[in-house]
Each structure stands twice: as structure tokens, then as C-alpha cells.
GROMACS .gro file of C-alpha atoms in nm:
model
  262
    1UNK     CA    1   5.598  -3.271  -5.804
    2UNK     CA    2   5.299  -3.294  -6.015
    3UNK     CA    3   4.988  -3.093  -5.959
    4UNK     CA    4   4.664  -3.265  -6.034
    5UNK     CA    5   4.436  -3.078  -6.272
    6UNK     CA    6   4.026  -3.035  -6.236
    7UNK     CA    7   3.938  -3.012  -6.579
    8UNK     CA    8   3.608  -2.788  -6.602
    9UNK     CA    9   3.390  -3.078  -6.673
   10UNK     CA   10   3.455  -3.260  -6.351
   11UNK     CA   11   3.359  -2.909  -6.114
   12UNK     CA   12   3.061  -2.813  -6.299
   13UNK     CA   13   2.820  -3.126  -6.139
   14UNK     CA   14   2.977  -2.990  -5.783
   15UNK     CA   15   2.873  -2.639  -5.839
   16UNK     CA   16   2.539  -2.709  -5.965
   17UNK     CA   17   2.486  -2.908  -5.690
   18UNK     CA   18   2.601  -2.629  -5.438
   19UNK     CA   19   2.383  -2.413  -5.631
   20UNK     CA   20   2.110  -2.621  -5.564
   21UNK     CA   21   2.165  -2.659  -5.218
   22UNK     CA   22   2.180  -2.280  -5.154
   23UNK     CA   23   1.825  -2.221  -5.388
   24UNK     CA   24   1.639  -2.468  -5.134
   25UNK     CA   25   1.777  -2.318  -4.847
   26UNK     CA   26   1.675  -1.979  -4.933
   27UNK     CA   27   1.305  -2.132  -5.092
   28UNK     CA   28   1.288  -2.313  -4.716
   29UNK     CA   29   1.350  -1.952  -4.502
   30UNK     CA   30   1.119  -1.813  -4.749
   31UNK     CA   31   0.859  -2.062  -4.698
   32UNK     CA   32   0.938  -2.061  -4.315
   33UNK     CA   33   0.871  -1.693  -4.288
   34UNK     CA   34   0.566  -1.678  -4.511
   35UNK     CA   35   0.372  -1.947  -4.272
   36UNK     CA   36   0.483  -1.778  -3.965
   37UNK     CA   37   0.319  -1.448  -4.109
   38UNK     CA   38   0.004  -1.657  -4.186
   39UNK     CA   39  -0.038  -1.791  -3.824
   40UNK     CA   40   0.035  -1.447  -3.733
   41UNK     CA   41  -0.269  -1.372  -3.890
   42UNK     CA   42  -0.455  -1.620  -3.802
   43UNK     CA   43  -0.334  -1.614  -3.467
   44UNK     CA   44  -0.476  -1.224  -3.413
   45UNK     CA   45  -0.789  -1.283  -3.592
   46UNK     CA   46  -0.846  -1.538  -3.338
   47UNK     CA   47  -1.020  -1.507  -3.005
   48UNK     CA   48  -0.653  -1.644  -2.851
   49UNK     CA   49  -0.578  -1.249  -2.965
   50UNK     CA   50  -0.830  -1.139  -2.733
   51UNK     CA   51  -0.809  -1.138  -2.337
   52UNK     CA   52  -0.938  -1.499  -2.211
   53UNK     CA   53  -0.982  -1.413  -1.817
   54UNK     CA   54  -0.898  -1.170  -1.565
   55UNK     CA   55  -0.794  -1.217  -1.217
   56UNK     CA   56  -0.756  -0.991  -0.939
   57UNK     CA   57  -0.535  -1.091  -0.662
   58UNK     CA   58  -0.430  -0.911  -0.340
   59UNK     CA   59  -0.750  -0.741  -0.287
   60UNK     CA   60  -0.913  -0.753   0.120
   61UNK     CA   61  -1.148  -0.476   0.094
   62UNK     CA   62  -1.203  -0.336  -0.264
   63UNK     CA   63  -1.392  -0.556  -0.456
   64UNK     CA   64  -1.239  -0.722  -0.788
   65UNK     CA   65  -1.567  -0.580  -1.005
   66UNK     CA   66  -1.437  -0.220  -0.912
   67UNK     CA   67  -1.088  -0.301  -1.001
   68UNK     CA   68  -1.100  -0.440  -1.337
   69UNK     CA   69  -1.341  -0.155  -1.412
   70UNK     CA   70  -1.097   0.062  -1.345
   71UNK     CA   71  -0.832  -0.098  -1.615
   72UNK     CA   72  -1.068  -0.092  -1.841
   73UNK     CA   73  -0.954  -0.447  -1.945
   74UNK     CA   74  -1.199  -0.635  -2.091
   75UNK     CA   75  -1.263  -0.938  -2.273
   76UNK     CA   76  -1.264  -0.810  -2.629
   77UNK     CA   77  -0.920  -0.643  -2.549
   78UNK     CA   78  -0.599  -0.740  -2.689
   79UNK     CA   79  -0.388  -0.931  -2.522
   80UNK     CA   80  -0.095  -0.802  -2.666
   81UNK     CA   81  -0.212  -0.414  -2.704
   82UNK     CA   82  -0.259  -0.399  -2.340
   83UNK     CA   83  -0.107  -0.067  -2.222
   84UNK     CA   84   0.056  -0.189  -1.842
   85UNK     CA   85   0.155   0.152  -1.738
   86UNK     CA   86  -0.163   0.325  -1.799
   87UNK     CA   87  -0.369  -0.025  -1.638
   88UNK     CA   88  -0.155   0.063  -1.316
   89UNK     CA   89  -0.182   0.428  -1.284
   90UNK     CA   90  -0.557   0.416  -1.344
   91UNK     CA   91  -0.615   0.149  -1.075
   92UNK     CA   92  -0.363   0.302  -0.795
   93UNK     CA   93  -0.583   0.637  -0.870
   94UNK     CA   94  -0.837   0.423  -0.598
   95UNK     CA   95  -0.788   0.615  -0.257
   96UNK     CA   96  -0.762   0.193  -0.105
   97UNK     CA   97  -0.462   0.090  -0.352
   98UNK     CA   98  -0.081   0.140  -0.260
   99UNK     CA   99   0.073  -0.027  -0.581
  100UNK     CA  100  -0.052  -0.219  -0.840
  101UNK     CA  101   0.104  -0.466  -1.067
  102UNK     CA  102  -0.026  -0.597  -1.417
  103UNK     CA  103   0.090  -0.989  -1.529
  104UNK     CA  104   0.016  -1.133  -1.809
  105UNK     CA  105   0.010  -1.524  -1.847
  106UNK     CA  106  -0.001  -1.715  -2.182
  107UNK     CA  107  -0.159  -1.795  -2.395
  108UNK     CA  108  -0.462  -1.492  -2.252
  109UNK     CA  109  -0.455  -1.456  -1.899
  110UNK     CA  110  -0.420  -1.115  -1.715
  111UNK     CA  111  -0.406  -1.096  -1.354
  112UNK     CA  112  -0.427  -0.771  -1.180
  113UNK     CA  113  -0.234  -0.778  -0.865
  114UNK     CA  114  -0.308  -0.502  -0.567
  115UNK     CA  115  -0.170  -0.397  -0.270
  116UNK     CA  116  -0.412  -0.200  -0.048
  117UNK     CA  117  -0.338   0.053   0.203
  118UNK     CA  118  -0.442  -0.052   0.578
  119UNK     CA  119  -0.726   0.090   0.803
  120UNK     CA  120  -0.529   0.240   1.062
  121UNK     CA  121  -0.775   0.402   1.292
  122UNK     CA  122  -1.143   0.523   1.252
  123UNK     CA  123  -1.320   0.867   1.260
  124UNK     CA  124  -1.631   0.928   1.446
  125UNK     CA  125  -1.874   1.104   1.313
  126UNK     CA  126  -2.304   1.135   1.340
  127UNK     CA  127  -2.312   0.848   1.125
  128UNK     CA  128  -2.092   0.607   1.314
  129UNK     CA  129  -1.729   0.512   1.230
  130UNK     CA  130  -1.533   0.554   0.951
  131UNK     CA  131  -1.178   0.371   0.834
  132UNK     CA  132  -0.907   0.603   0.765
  133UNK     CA  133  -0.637   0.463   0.566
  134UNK     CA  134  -0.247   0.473   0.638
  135UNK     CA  135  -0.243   0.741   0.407
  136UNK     CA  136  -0.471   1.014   0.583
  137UNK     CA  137  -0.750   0.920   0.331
  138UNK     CA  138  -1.139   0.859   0.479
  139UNK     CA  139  -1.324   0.629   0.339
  140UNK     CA  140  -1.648   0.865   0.338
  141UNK     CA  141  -1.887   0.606   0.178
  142UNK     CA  142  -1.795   0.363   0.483
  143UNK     CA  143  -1.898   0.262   0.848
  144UNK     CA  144  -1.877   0.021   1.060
  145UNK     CA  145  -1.961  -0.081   1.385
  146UNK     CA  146  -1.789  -0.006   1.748
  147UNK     CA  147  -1.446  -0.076   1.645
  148UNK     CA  148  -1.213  -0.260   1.899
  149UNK     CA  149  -0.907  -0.300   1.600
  150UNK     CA  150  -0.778   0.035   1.623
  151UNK     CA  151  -0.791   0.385   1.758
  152UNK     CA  152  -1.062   0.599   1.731
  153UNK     CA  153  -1.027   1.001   1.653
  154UNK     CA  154  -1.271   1.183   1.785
  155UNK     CA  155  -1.373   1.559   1.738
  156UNK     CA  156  -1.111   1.584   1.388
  157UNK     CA  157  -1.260   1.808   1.156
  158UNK     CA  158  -0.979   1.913   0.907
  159UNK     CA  159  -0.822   1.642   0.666
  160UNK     CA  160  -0.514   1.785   0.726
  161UNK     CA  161  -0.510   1.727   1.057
  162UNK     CA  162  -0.614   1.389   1.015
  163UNK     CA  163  -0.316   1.327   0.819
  164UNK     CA  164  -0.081   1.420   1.031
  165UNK     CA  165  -0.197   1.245   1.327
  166UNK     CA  166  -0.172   0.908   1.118
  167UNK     CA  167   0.216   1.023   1.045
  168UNK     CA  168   0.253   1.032   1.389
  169UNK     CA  169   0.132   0.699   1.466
  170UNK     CA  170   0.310   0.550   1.195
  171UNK     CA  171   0.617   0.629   1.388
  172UNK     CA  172   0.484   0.414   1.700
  173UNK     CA  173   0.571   0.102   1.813
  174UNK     CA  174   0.335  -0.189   1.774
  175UNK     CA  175   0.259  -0.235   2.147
  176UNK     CA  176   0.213   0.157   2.188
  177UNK     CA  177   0.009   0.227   1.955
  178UNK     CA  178  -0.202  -0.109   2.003
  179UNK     CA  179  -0.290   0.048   2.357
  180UNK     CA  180  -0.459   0.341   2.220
  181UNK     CA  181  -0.831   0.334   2.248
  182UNK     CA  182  -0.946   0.698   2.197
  183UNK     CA  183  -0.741   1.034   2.038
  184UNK     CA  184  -0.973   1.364   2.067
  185UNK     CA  185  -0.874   1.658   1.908
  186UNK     CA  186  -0.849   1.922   2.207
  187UNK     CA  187  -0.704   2.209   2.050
  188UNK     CA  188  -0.641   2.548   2.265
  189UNK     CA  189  -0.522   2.897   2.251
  190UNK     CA  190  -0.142   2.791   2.323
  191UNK     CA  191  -0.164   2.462   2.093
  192UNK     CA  192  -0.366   2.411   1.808
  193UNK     CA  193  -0.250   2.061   1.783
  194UNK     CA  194  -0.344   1.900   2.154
  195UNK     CA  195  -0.484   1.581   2.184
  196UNK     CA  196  -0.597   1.392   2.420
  197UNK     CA  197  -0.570   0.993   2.452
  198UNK     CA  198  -0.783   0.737   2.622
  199UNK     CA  199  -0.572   0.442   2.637
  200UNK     CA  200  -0.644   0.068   2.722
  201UNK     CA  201  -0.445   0.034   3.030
  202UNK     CA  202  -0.662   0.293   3.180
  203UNK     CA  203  -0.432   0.598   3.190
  204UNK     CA  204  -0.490   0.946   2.971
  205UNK     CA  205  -0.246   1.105   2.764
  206UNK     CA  206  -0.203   1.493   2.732
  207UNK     CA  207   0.021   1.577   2.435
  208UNK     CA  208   0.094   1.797   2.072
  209UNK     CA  209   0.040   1.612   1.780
  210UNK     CA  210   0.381   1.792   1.640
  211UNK     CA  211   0.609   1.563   1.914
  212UNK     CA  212   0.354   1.302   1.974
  213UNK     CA  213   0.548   1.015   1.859
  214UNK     CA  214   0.912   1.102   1.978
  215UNK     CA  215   0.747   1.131   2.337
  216UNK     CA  216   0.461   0.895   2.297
  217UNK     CA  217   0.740   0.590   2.237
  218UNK     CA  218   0.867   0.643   2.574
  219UNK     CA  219   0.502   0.568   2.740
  220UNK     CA  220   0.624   0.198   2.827
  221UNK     CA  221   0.861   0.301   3.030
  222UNK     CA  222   0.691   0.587   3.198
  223UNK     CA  223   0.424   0.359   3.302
  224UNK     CA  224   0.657   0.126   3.413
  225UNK     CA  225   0.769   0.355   3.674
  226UNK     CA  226   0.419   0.432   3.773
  227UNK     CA  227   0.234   0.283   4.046
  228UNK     CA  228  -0.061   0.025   3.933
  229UNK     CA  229  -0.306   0.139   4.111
  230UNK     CA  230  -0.256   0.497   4.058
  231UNK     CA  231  -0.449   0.598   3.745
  232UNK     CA  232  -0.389   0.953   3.603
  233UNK     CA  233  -0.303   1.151   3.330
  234UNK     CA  234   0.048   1.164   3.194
  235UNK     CA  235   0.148   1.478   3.026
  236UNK     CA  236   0.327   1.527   2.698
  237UNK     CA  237   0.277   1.852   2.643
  238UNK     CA  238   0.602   2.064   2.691
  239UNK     CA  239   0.714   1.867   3.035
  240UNK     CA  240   0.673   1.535   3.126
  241UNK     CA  241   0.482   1.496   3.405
  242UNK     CA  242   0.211   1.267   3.580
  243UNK     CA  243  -0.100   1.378   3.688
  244UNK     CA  244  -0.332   1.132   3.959
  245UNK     CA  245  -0.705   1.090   3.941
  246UNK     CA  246  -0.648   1.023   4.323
  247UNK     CA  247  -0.725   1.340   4.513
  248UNK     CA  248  -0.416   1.355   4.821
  249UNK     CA  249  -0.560   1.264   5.161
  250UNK     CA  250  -0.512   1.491   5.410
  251UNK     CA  251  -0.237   1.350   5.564
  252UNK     CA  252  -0.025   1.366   5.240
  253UNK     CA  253  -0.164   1.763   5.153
  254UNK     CA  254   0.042   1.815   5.517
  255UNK     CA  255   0.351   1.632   5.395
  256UNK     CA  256   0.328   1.824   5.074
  257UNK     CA  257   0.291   2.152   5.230
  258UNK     CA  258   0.606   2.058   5.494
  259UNK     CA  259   0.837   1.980   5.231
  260UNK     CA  260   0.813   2.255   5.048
  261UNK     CA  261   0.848   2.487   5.335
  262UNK     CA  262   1.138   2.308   5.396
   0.00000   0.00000   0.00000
């Protein structure tokens, strides 16, 4: 079988041609990359370069002014040089933040999102009432009035202290802890950490801050098992044990004294 000869004339038109071909494919990527490095350019000389807005979301109680101070972001930043991790430790440095989180939306948006920490009871002090956060932290440059919200510690002087009593009620339940109206610090010789509690229902509360949740969770069911329209003090101290505000009447001082003679 024959083979059919190219002669050299007939392949060089084809290999110019894929010569050509490969020139203005490498003169196009050229070209493409060369304008993309000029809007690059343009594009950071630009004030789209630059942050547009900035939003803070999240925020109940610490106002957005103080928050975007403390990123430091500002309009003549860049949008793109924007440091997240440093934006996020600066603003959870704020005794009100938990967590914050820094998003950035195109083309030059940031928005500064914040979780705060909760006002979980209030200090008294000469000056009226002051928040204390979830952490243990007071908020020292704040008052308010009367508050009906949450429980109020009176007669705390240590920080310490004050952070370990709002462990403790951490650990309560909801409908426990939303009973407490008053906590005062009533330390002793025997217990440094006695409190005692005012609550809503009308009864008291002896008890150590050290077991005051494990035994302040069963105060439901201690009541429970109380009579209505005997008020008292319950103690959580070492016992548990239930003291009345009703003196006995002399008719039940007798009984007393029989049965334990008996």
C-alpha cells in the first residue's frame, strides 16, 4: 500500500498558521493580565479601596459610637488591609461584649457584629443600683432606678465575692432564680460566705454561697411541702430546715414539750 507524501511546501502554510495562533494567544493573556493590573490600580487608588460604611449590629446597651471607636475602623481605612483578629480582640476588651464578629460586605461595607453579656442582678450601693454582668463585672459608671428585673445584692463589698455569687446563680433554674428579690451578704465567724435571701413569694433563705445552687434548686419543692400561710425562713446552711415567723401558741409549746418527754 502506498503512503501519501506531505511535501514541505504543503505543511509550511499549516505551521505558520499554528504559529500564529499560539503568538495571539499568548499577546491576548498578556494583554488580559496587564489591564487587570491597571484596574488593580485604579481600583486601590479609588475611594471603592477605602471603607464605605460601618454597621454595628447586636448591640442593646453599648452604644455603636463606642464600638467602632474601639476597632479603630474608619472611613479612610482599607477595606482590604483590615486586620479582623485584632478588630475583635480590641472590641471584646469592653467589660459589656461576650464575642465579637467582623463581616465584610462588597464592594465596602463592614459590619461589626456583638454579642453582649446580660445584666444579671444589681449592686446597691450610696449611689443607687448598679448592673452586674453575667460575668461578675460592675458596670461602675452605671445606675438605675429600683430594679424589679433581677436580684439585688446588698452589703457585697469584694469583687470576688461578687463573682462567685453570679456562678452560683448561673446554675439556677429560671423560675428559682426569677423569685429572688434580695441576696445580702451576711458573713460570720463560722461562714464567711452566708447570705441571706429575700424572695418574692415571701419566704427568707439562709444559706453558703459555696452550695447555694445545688441546695437552692431544690427550693420548689421545699416550698411545696410548706404550708401557705406559714411564712419563715428556710435554712440552707449545713441542714435543711424550716424556720416560722409564727411564734407557737401556747397550746402547741405544751404539745412540743409532751412529745419530747415522750
Amino acid at each position: 500500500m502506498e503512503k501519501k507524501v506531505v511535501s514541505l511546501e504543503d505543511r509550511i502554510p499549516k505551521l505558520q498558521h499554528q504559529r500564529k495562533q499560539k503568538t495571539n494567544r499568548r499577546l491576548i493573556s498578556f494583554l488580559s493580565i496587564f489591564f487587570l493590573l491597571i484596574l488593580l490600580v485604579i481600583y486601590f487608588q479609588s475611594p471603592l479601596s477605602k471603607v464605605g460604611s460601618i454597621k454595628v449590629e447586636g448591640n442593646a446597651h453599648v452604644d455603636a459610637k463606642e464600638i467602632i471607636n474601639l476597632s479603630e475602623i474608619t472611613t479612610s481605612s482599607g477595606f482590604w488591609n483590615i486586620n479582623t483578629k485584632n478588630v475583635q480582640k480590641s472590641i471584646e476588651e469592653h467589660l459589656q461584649i461576650k464575642k465579637a464578629t467582623i463581616e465584610k460586605k462588597f464592594p465596602n461595607q463592614v459590619v461589626l457584629v456583638v454579642n453582649e453579656y446580660e445584666s444579671m442582678a444589681y449592686l446597691e450601693d450610696q449611689e443607687g443600683y448598679r448592673p452586674i454582668l453575667e460575668n461578675g463585672q460592675v458596670l461602675k459608671e452605671r445606675t438605675v432606678n429600683i430594679p424589679a428585673d433581677a436580684p439585688v445584692l446588698i452589703g457585697w463589698k469584694k469583687e470576688d465575692h461578687i463573682k462567685e455569687m453570679m456562678s452560683e446563680l448561673k446554675k439556677l433554674s429560671p423560675s428559682i432564680f426569677n423569685s429572688i428579690s434580695e441576696i445580702h451578704h451576711t458573713p460570720d465567724k463560722t461562714d464567711p460566705w452566708l447570705v441571706h435571701l429575700y424572695m418574692n413569694d415571701g419566704y427568707e433563705v439562709m444559706a453558703s454561697v459555696r452550695t447555694f445552687s445545688k441546695k437552692m434548686n431544690t427550693y420548689t419543692k421545699i416550698v411545696s411541702q410548706l404550708d401557705e400561710d406559714s411564712k419563715g425562713i428556710i435554712h440552707f446552711e449545713v441542714g435543711t430546715y424550716f424556720e416560722s415567723f409564727t411564734p407557737l401558741t401556747t397550746m402547741e409549746e405544751d404539745e412540743t414539750v409532751n412529745e419530747n418527754e415522750r
